[in-house]
GROMACS .gro file of C-alpha atoms in nm:
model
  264
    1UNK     CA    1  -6.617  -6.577  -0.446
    2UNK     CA    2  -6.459  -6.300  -0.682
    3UNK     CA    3  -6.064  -6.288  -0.708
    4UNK     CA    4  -5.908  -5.965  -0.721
    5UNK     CA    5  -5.629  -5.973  -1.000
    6UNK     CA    6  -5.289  -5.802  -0.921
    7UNK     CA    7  -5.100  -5.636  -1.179
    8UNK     CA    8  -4.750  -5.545  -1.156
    9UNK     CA    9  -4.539  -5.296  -1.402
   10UNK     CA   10  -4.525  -5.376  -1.741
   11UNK     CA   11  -4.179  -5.367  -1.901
   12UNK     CA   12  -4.244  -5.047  -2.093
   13UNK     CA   13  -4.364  -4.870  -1.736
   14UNK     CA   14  -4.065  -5.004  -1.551
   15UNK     CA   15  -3.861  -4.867  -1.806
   16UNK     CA   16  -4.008  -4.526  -1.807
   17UNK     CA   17  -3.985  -4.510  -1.422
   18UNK     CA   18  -3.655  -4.584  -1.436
   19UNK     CA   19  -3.563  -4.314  -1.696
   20UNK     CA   20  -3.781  -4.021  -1.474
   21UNK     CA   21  -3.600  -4.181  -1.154
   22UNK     CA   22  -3.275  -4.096  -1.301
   23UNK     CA   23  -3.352  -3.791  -1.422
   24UNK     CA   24  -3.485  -3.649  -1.150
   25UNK     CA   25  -3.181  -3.784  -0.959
   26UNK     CA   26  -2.924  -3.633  -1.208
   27UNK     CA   27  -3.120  -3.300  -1.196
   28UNK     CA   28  -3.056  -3.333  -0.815
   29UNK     CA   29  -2.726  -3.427  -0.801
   30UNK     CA   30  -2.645  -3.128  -1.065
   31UNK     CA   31  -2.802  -2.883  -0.853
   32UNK     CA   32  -2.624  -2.971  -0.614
   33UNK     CA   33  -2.304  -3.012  -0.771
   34UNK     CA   34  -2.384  -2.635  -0.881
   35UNK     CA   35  -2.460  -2.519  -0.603
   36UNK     CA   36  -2.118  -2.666  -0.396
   37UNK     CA   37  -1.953  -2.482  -0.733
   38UNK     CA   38  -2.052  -2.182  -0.676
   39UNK     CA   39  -2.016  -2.169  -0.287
   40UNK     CA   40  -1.675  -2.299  -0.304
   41UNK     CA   41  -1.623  -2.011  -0.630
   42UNK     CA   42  -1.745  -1.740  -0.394
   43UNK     CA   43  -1.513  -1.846  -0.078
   44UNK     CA   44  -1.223  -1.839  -0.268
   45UNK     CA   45  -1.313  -1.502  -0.421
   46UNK     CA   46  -1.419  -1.318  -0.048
   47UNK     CA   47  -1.054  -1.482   0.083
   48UNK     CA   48  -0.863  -1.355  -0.219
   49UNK     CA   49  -1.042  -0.990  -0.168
   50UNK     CA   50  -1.026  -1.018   0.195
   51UNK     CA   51  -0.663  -1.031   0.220
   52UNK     CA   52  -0.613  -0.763  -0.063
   53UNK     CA   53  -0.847  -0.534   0.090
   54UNK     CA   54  -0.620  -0.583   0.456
   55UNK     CA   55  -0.286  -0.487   0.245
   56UNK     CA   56  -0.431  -0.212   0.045
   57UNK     CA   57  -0.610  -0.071   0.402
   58UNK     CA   58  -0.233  -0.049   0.508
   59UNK     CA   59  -0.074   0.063   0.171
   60UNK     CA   60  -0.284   0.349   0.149
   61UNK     CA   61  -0.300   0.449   0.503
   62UNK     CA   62   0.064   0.445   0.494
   63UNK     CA   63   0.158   0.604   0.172
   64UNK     CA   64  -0.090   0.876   0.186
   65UNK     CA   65   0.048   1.014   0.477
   66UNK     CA   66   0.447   0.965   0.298
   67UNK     CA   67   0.671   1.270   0.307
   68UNK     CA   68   0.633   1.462  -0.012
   69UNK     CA   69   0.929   1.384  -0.250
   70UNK     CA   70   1.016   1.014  -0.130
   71UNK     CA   71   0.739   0.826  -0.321
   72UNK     CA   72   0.970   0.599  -0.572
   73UNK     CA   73   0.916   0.313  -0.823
   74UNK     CA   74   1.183   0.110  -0.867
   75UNK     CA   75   1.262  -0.239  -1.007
   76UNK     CA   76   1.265  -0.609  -0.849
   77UNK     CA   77   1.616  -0.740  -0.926
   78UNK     CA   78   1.709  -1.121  -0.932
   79UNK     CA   79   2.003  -1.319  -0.733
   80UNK     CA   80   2.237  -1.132  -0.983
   81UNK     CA   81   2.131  -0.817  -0.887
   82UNK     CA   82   1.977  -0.791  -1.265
   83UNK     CA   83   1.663  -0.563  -1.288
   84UNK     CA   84   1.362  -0.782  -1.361
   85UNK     CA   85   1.043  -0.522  -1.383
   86UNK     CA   86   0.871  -0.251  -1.230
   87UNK     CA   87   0.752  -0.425  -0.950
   88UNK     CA   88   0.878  -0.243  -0.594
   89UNK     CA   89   0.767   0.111  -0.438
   90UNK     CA   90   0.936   0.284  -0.162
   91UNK     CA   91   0.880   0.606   0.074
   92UNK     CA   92   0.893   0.796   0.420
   93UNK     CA   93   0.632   0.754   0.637
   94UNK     CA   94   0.539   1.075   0.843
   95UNK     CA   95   0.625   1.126   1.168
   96UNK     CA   96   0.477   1.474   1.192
   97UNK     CA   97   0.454   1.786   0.993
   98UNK     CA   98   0.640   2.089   1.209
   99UNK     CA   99   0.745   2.497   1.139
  100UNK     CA  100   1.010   2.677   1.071
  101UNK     CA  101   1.120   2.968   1.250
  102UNK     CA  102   1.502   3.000   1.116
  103UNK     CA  103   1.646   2.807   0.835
  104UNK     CA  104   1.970   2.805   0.940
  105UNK     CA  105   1.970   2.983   1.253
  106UNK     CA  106   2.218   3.299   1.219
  107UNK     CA  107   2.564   3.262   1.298
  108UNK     CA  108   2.506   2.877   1.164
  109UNK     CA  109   2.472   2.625   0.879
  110UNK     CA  110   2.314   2.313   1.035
  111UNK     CA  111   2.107   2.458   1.339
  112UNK     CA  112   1.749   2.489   1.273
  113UNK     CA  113   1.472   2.677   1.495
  114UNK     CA  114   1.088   2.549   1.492
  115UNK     CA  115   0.848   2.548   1.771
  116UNK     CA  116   0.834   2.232   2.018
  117UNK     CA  117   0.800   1.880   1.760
  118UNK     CA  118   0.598   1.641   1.896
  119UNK     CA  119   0.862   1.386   1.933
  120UNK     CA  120   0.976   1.592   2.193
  121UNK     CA  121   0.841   1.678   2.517
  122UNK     CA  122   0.867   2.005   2.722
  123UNK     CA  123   1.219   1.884   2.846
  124UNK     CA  124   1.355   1.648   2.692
  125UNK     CA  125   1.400   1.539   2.263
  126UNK     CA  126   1.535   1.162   2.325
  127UNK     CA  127   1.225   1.099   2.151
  128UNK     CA  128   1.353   1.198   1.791
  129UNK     CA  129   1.635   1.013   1.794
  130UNK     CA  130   1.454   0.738   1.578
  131UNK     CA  131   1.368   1.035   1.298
  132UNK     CA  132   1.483   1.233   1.075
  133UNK     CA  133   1.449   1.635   0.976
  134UNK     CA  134   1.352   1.626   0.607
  135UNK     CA  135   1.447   1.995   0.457
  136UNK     CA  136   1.328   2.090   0.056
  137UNK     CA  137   1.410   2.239  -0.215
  138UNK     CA  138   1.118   2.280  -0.429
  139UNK     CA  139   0.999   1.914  -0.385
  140UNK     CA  140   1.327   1.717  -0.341
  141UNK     CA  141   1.393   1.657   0.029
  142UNK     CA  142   1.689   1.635   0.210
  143UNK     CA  143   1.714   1.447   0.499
  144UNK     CA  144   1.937   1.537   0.822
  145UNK     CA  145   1.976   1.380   1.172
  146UNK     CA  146   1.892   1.514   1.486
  147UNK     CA  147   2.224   1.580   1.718
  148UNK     CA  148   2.086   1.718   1.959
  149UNK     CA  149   1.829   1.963   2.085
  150UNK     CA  150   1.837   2.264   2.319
  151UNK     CA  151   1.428   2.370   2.482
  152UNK     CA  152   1.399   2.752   2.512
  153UNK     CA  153   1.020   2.892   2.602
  154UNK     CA  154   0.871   3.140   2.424
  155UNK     CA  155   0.620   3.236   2.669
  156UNK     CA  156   0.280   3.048   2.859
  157UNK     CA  157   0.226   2.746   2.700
  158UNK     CA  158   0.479   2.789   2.422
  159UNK     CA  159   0.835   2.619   2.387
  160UNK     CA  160   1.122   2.679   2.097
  161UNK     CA  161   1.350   2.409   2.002
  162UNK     CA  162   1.731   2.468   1.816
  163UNK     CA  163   1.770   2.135   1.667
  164UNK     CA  164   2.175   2.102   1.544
  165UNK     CA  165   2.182   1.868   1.234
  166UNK     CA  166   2.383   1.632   1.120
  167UNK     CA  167   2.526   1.821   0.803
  168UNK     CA  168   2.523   2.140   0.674
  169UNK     CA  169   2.231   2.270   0.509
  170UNK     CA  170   2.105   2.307   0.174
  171UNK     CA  171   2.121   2.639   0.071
  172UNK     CA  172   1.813   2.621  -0.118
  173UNK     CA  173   1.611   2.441   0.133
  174UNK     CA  174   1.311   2.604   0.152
  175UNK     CA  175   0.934   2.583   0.209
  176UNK     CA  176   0.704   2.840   0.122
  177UNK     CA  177   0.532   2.791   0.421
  178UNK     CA  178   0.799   2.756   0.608
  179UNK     CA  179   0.753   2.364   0.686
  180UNK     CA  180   0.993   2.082   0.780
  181UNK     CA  181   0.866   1.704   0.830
  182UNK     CA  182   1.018   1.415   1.102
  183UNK     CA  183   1.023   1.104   0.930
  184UNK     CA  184   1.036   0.765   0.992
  185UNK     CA  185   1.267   0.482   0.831
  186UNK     CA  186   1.195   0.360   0.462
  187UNK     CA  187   0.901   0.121   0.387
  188UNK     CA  188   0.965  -0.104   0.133
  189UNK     CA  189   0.685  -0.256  -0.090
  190UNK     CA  190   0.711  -0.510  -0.290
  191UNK     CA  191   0.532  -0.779  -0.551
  192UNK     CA  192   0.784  -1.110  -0.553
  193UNK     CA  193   0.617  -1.369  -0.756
  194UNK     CA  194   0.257  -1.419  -0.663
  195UNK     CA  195   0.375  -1.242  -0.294
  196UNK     CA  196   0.293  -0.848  -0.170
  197UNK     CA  197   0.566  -0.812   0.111
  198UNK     CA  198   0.600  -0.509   0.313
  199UNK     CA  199   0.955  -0.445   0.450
  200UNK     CA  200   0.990  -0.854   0.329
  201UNK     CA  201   0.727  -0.963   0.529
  202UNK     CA  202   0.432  -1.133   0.353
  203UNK     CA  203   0.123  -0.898   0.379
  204UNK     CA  204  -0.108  -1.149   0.065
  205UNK     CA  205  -0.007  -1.336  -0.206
  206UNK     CA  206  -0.196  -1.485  -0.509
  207UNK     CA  207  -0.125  -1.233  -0.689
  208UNK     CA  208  -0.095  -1.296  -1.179
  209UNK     CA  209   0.054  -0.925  -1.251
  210UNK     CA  210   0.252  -1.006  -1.558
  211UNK     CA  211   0.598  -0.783  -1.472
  212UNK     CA  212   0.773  -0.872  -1.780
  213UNK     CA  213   0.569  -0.590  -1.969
  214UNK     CA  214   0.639  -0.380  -1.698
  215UNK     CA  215   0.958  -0.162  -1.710
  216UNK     CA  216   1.030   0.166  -1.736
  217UNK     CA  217   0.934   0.270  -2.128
  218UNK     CA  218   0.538   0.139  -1.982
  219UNK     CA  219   0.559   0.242  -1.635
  220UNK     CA  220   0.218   0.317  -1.616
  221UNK     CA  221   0.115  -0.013  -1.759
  222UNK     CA  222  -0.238  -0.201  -1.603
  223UNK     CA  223   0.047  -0.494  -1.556
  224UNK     CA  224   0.194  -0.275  -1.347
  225UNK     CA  225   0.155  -0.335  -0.962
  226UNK     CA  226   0.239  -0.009  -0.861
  227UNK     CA  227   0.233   0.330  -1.034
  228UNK     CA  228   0.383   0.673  -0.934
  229UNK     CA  229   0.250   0.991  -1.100
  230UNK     CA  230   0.428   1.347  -1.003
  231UNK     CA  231   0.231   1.627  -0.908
  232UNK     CA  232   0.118   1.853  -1.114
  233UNK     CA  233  -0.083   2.156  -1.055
  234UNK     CA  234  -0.412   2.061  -0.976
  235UNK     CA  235  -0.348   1.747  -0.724
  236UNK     CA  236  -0.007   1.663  -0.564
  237UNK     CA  237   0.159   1.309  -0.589
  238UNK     CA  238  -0.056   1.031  -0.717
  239UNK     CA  239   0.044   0.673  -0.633
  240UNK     CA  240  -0.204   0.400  -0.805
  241UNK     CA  241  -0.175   0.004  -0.699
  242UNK     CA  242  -0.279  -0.230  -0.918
  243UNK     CA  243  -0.319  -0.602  -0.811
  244UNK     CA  244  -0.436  -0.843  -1.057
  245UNK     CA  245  -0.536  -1.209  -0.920
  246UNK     CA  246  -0.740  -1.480  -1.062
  247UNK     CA  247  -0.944  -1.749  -0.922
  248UNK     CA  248  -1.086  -2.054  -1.143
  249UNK     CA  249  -0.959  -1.903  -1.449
  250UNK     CA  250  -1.088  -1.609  -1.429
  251UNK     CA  251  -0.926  -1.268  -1.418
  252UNK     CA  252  -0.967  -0.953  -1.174
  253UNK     CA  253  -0.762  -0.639  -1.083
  254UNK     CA  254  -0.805  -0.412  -0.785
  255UNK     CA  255  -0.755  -0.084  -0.861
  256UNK     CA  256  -0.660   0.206  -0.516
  257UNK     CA  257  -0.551   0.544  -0.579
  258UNK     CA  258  -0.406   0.753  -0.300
  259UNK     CA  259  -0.280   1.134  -0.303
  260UNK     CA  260  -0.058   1.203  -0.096
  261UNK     CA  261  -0.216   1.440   0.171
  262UNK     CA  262   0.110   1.664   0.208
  263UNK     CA  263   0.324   1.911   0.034
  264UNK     CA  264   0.632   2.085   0.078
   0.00000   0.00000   0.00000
């Protein structure tokens, strides 16, 4: 009867198994390995955006609607009170945009007559004790408090109100169409570190603008987080952000401009 031989590997097979084995493993494993890499790259990078695109959402909502003349750059300053850079913006946020009937009234120099605001209601102004009557002269505001309020009508459907002010007014305060604004308290903005804070409360952070280049001489520096450009005759106030962040290594910088949607 015939015996069927059985031959294993030969050392020179077993070896070149071996080799192909582990290749295709480390092939594997490196796909892998890339492929974790670049999920883990483009987490980070949708978080980072995520919570810049929330705070810039609510920076330009709020600063587009700022009363004109308020918008300010100013500096960060240390414990000592030093400035360090270019690296806080301030302004007004709009309570509402109202007109003028008598700036002063006659016979007065802090009364003012408009029809109804809408911080008041058909009765009653308690509502406008939290703003503030911004007056201008070209495009600086002044700001006055509201005293108090008397409610005349004016006819069906239409109410007056004589609004006394807390000083007396400009003499120059005009607008040539006759407006006034109500507006809110001050919002504060502000890049501290690798932190944007609104009003010192943390709105993102992870932020590499380099604010030692930025000072006044290079305001309008790409370091710069925020940037403040005056009207001029074909747009009104421009205010551009500009948030540079990094993630593994690598550089980006969001870029938002807002005008400002209101004038004098």
């Amino acid at each position: 009867m015939k015996q069927v031989g059985y031959r294993g590997f030969t050392l020179v097979e077993m070896v070149v198994t071996i080799v192909v084995i582990a290749v295709l493993a480390l092939g594997v494993t490196s796909f892998i390995t890339y492929g974790m890499q670049i999920y883990k790259t483009s987490t980070a990078w949708q978080q980072q955006m995520s919570q810049l695109r929330l705070a810039s959402q609510r920076f330009t909502a709020e600063v587009g609607q700022a009363v004109p003349g308020t918008v300010r750059v100013w500096p960060e300053t240390d414990v000592n009170g030093d400035s360090i850079a270019l690296g806080c913006i301030t302004f007004r946020p709009l309570e509402s945009a109202e007109r003028l009937l008598a700036n002063p009234l006659v016979g007065t120099t802090d009364h003012i007559v408009s029809y109804l605001p809408n911080c008041c209601s058909t009765s009653d102004c308690s509502g406008c004790s939290a703003t503030e009557v911004a007056l201008f002269d070209g495009y600086q505001p002044y700001f006055y408090s509201i005293n108090s309020a008397n409610i005349s009508s004016c006819g069906t459907d239409c109410s007056l109100a004589e609004l006394e002010l807390s000083g007396t007014i400009e003499p120059a305060t005009y607008s040539s169409n006759d407006r006034f604004f109500m507006a809110r308290p001050m919002v504060e903005w502000c890049v501290v570190g690798e932190q944007i804070r609104r009003n010192n409360v943390l709105m993102g952070e992870g932020l590499t603008n380099d604010l030692g280049v930025c000072a006044n001489s290079v305001a309008g520096d790409p370091q710069c987080p925020f940037v403040s450009e005056p009207p001029a005759l074909g747009r009104n106030n421009l205010v551009r952000l500009q948030w540079w962040f990094a993630v593994d290594g690598q550089q980006q910088r969001w870029v938002q401009e807002v005008q400002l949607a209101n004038v004098p």
